[in-house]
Amino acid sequence: IEDLVARLDMPSLAVRGVLRQGEEYVGILEVDGASYIVRAGDTVGVLKVRSVAADGVLVETVHGRLVRVPAGG
């Protein structure tokens, strides 16, 4: 049941772009239709951004589930 609740509690996610800024990557993360500029360590609503790479963003949900969101998706 906990796994089902965790899946249902997931916002709509998309990475609209990734930019390299010096030595780090910055992502444009869309969460439930709103766009945010994010870096590793940022929090967007109930999501914690774990990492940003050239190919996407890794977020952690409030339930501790890691979700990789590919760039361009």
N, CA, C and O atoms as a DFTB+ gen file, in Angstrom:
292 C
 N C O
     1  1       0.829      -1.196       0.000
     2  2       0.000       0.000       0.000
     3  2       0.868       1.253       0.000
     4  3       0.551       2.223      -0.689
     5  1       1.962       1.246       0.766
     6  2       2.835       2.426       0.811
     7  2       3.406       2.758      -0.556
     8  3       3.510       3.931      -0.915
     9  1       3.783       1.728      -1.332
    10  2       4.322       1.952      -2.672
    11  2       3.265       2.574      -3.582
    12  3       3.579       3.460      -4.378
    13  1       2.033       2.124      -3.473
    14  2       0.945       2.679      -4.272
    15  2       0.697       4.143      -3.907
    16  3       0.514       4.976      -4.795
    17  1       0.690       4.461      -2.630
    18  2       0.506       5.848      -2.183
    19  2       1.638       6.716      -2.714
    20  3       1.399       7.839      -3.158
    21  1       2.871       6.209      -2.674
    22  2       4.021       6.959      -3.170
    23  2       3.892       7.262      -4.655
    24  3       4.244       8.355      -5.098
    25  1       3.394       6.311      -5.421
    26  2       3.214       6.533      -6.866
    27  2       2.090       7.517      -7.162
    28  3       2.208       8.342      -8.068
    29  1       1.018       7.435      -6.413
    30  2      -0.113       8.346      -6.630
    31  2       0.203       9.768      -6.183
    32  3      -0.396      10.722      -6.678
    33  1       1.131       9.912      -5.260
    34  2       1.498      11.206      -4.701
    35  2       2.582      11.902      -5.523
    36  3       3.196      12.858      -5.048
    37  1       2.822      11.439      -6.737
    38  2       3.892      11.942      -7.591
    39  2       3.378      13.039      -8.508
    40  3       2.425      12.811      -9.254
    41  1       3.986      14.233      -8.475
    42  2       3.563      15.289      -9.398
    43  2       3.995      14.967     -10.832
    44  3       4.839      14.099     -11.053
    45  1       3.422      15.658     -11.780
    46  2       3.817      15.544     -13.180
    47  2       5.177      16.228     -13.344
    48  3       5.334      17.390     -12.971
    49  1       6.162      15.512     -13.903
    50  2       7.530      16.030     -14.018
    51  2       8.040      15.979     -15.444
    52  3       7.735      15.051     -16.193
    53  1       8.827      16.997     -15.819
    54  2       9.518      17.010     -17.108
    55  2      10.741      17.900     -16.980
    56  3      10.708      18.899     -16.261
    57  1      11.819      17.552     -17.669
    58  2      13.000      18.409     -17.752
    59  2      12.963      19.066     -19.119
    60  3      13.071      18.397     -20.147
    61  1      12.810      20.374     -19.119
    62  2      12.689      21.119     -20.374
    63  2      14.028      21.577     -20.926
    64  3      14.117      22.027     -22.068
    65  1      15.070      21.459     -20.110
    66  2      16.405      21.824     -20.582
    67  2      17.429      21.667     -19.485
    68  3      17.101      21.669     -18.299
    69  1      18.694      21.529     -19.903
    70  2      19.818      21.468     -18.975
    71  2      20.902      22.369     -19.533
    72  3      21.233      22.300     -20.716
    73  1      21.455      23.217     -18.669
    74  2      22.511      24.141     -19.064
    75  2      23.738      23.886     -18.210
    76  3      23.628      23.527     -17.038
    77  1      24.892      24.072     -18.795
    78  2      26.122      23.964     -18.011
    79  2      26.512      25.368     -17.591
    80  3      26.610      26.275     -18.418
    81  1      26.732      25.537     -16.291
    82  2      27.115      26.837     -15.749
    83  2      28.414      26.628     -14.973
    84  3      28.398      26.196     -13.821
    85  1      29.535      26.939     -15.618
    86  2      30.830      26.662     -15.011
    87  2      31.041      25.165     -14.909
    88  3      31.017      24.455     -15.915
    89  1      31.247      24.688     -13.696
    90  2      31.476      23.261     -13.464
    91  2      30.208      22.497     -13.103
    92  3      30.257      21.281     -12.913
    93  1      29.079      23.186     -13.003
    94  2      27.850      22.501     -12.601
    95  2      26.774      22.611     -13.684
    96  3      26.835      23.459     -14.574
    97  1      25.795      21.726     -13.571
    98  2      24.647      21.758     -14.473
    99  2      23.456      22.361     -13.749
   100  3      23.279      22.178     -12.545
   101  1      22.651      23.078     -14.505
   102  2      21.421      23.691     -14.014
   103  2      20.292      23.160     -14.888
   104  3      20.411      23.139     -16.113
   105  1      19.207      22.735     -14.270
   106  2      18.102      22.171     -15.030
   107  2      16.880      23.064     -15.008
   108  3      16.673      23.831     -14.068
   109  1      16.076      22.959     -16.046
   110  2      14.758      23.596     -16.083
   111  2      13.763      22.461     -15.857
   112  3      13.465      21.680     -16.761
   113  1      13.263      22.394     -14.634
   114  2      12.387      21.312     -14.209
   115  2      10.948      21.813     -14.169
   116  3      10.636      22.801     -13.505
   117  1      10.084      21.113     -14.889
   118  2       8.658      21.447     -14.883
   119  2       7.939      20.501     -13.921
   120  3       7.999      19.280     -14.062
   121  1       7.257      21.101     -12.939
   122  2       6.527      20.333     -11.933
   123  2       5.073      20.776     -11.971
   124  3       4.761      21.926     -11.661
   125  1       4.192      19.872     -12.348
   126  2       2.760      20.173     -12.453
   127  2       2.494      21.452     -13.252
   128  3       1.641      22.261     -12.887
   129  1       3.244      21.617     -14.356
   130  2       3.010      22.737     -15.268
   131  2       3.767      24.014     -14.953
   132  3       3.754      24.938     -15.765
   133  1       4.424      24.102     -13.810
   134  2       5.212      25.291     -13.441
   135  2       6.697      24.965     -13.617
   136  3       7.144      23.877     -13.255
   137  1       7.461      25.913     -14.175
   138  2       8.882      25.688     -14.440
   139  2       9.763      26.315     -13.361
   140  3       9.478      27.398     -12.850
   141  1      10.842      25.602     -13.030
   142  2      11.786      26.040     -12.017
   143  2      13.205      25.823     -12.516
   144  3      13.488      24.821     -13.171
   145  1      14.094      26.754     -12.210
   146  2      15.521      26.581     -12.462
   147  2      16.081      25.885     -11.231
   148  3      15.952      26.402     -10.121
   149  1      16.702      24.718     -11.406
   150  2      17.138      23.924     -10.257
   151  2      18.598      23.506     -10.353
   152  3      19.154      23.329     -11.437
   153  1      19.193      23.355      -9.176
   154  2      20.546      22.827      -9.010
   155  2      20.467      21.695      -7.987
   156  3      19.483      21.580      -7.257
   157  1      21.495      20.869      -7.936
   158  2      21.560      19.815      -6.922
   159  2      21.433      20.455      -5.540
   160  3      22.098      21.447      -5.242
   161  1      20.574      19.876      -4.703
   162  2      20.361      20.393      -3.358
   163  2      19.123      21.246      -3.211
   164  3      18.663      21.482      -2.094
   165  1      18.566      21.720      -4.333
   166  2      17.353      22.545      -4.287
   167  2      16.138      21.709      -3.905
   168  3      16.120      20.491      -4.083
   169  1      15.133      22.385      -3.381
   170  2      13.850      21.766      -3.077
   171  2      12.780      22.489      -3.869
   172  3      12.729      23.719      -3.885
   173  1      11.919      21.714      -4.531
   174  2      10.784      22.254      -5.270
   175  2       9.541      21.563      -4.731
   176  3       9.309      20.387      -5.010
   177  1       8.751      22.286      -3.965
   178  2       7.592      21.675      -3.331
   179  2       8.046      20.561      -2.407
   180  3       8.820      20.793      -1.479
   181  1       7.563      19.346      -2.661
   182  2       7.941      18.192      -1.836
   183  2       9.101      17.407      -2.437
   184  3       9.472      16.359      -1.906
   185  1       9.682      17.892      -3.534
   186  2      10.773      17.195      -4.208
   187  2      12.122      17.786      -3.831
   188  3      12.271      19.004      -3.732
   189  1      13.098      16.922      -3.624
   190  2      14.472      17.335      -3.369
   191  2      15.292      16.978      -4.600
   192  3      15.302      15.821      -5.022
   193  1      15.987      17.966      -5.186
   194  2      16.821      17.717      -6.363
   195  2      18.136      17.111      -5.875
   196  3      18.898      17.766      -5.162
   197  1      18.398      15.875      -6.254
   198  2      19.607      15.168      -5.828
   199  2      20.775      15.464      -6.757
   200  3      21.903      15.643      -6.298
   201  1      20.511      15.516      -8.072
   202  2      21.590      15.820      -9.017
   203  2      21.006      16.330     -10.327
   204  3      19.858      16.053     -10.676
   205  1      21.843      17.088     -11.042
   206  2      21.497      17.565     -12.384
   207  2      22.671      17.191     -13.279
   208  3      23.818      17.523     -12.982
   209  1      22.380      16.503     -14.368
   210  2      23.407      16.078     -15.320
   211  2      22.957      16.463     -16.724
   212  3      21.825      16.900     -16.926
   213  1      23.844      16.299     -17.679
   214  2      23.534      16.659     -19.064
   215  2      22.311      15.922     -19.594
   216  3      21.609      16.433     -20.467
   217  1      22.051      14.721     -19.073
   218  2      20.952      13.915     -19.602
   219  2      19.683      13.938     -18.748
   220  3      18.723      13.234     -19.060
   221  1      19.663      14.744     -17.669
   222  2      18.428      14.828     -16.893
   223  2      18.647      15.202     -15.439
   224  3      19.743      15.590     -15.034
   225  1      17.582      15.079     -14.665
   226  2      17.577      15.483     -13.264
   227  2      17.120      14.297     -12.406
   228  3      16.180      13.587     -12.764
   229  1      17.789      14.095     -11.283
   230  2      17.415      13.057     -10.328
   231  2      16.770      13.753      -9.129
   232  3      17.379      14.617      -8.498
   233  1      15.518      13.361      -8.824
   234  2      14.804      13.959      -7.689
   235  2      14.427      12.871      -6.697
   236  3      14.306      11.696      -7.046
   237  1      14.244      13.293      -5.454
   238  2      13.778      12.395      -4.408
   239  2      12.417      12.883      -3.942
   240  3      12.239      14.066      -3.650
   241  1      11.457      11.967      -3.875
   242  2      10.105      12.332      -3.452
   243  2      10.036      12.393      -1.932
   244  3      10.966      11.987      -1.236
   245  1       8.934      12.901      -1.438
   246  2       8.704      12.983      -0.001
   247  2       8.714      11.599       0.640
   248  3       8.942      11.475       1.844
   249  1       8.472      10.567      -0.147
   250  2       8.461       9.191       0.343
   251  2       9.825       8.516       0.219
   252  3       9.955       7.325       0.504
   253  1      10.851       9.273      -0.207
   254  2      12.198       8.725      -0.316
   255  2      12.481       7.979      -1.606
   256  3      13.523       7.336      -1.735
   257  1      11.579       8.055      -2.548
   258  2      11.748       7.368      -3.835
   259  2      12.582       8.246      -4.771
   260  3      12.291       9.432      -4.924
   261  1      13.607       7.680      -5.392
   262  2      14.421       8.404      -6.360
   263  2      13.827       8.233      -7.758
   264  3      13.509       7.122      -8.184
   265  1      13.687       9.348      -8.454
   266  2      13.091       9.338      -9.793
   267  2      14.025      10.116     -10.723
   268  3      14.338      11.279     -10.467
   269  1      14.464       9.471     -11.796
   270  2      15.279      10.143     -12.809
   271  2      14.346      10.667     -13.893
   272  3      13.566       9.920     -14.484
   273  1      14.446      11.973     -14.139
   274  2      13.607      12.607     -15.158
   275  2      14.541      12.959     -16.321
   276  3      15.407      13.821     -16.173
   277  1      14.378      12.304     -17.471
   278  2      15.295      12.546     -18.595
   279  2      15.095      13.926     -19.227
   280  3      13.981      14.449     -19.260
   281  1      16.164      14.494     -19.716
   282  2      16.090      15.786     -20.409
   283  2      15.274      15.635     -21.685
   284  3      15.349      14.617     -22.373
   285  1      14.509      16.649     -21.982
   286  2      13.699      16.639     -23.188
   287  2      12.397      15.896     -23.040
   288  3      11.652      15.765     -24.011
   289  1      12.101      15.406     -21.859
   290  2      10.888      14.620     -21.674
   291  2       9.944      15.338     -20.831
   292  3       8.854      14.835     -20.558
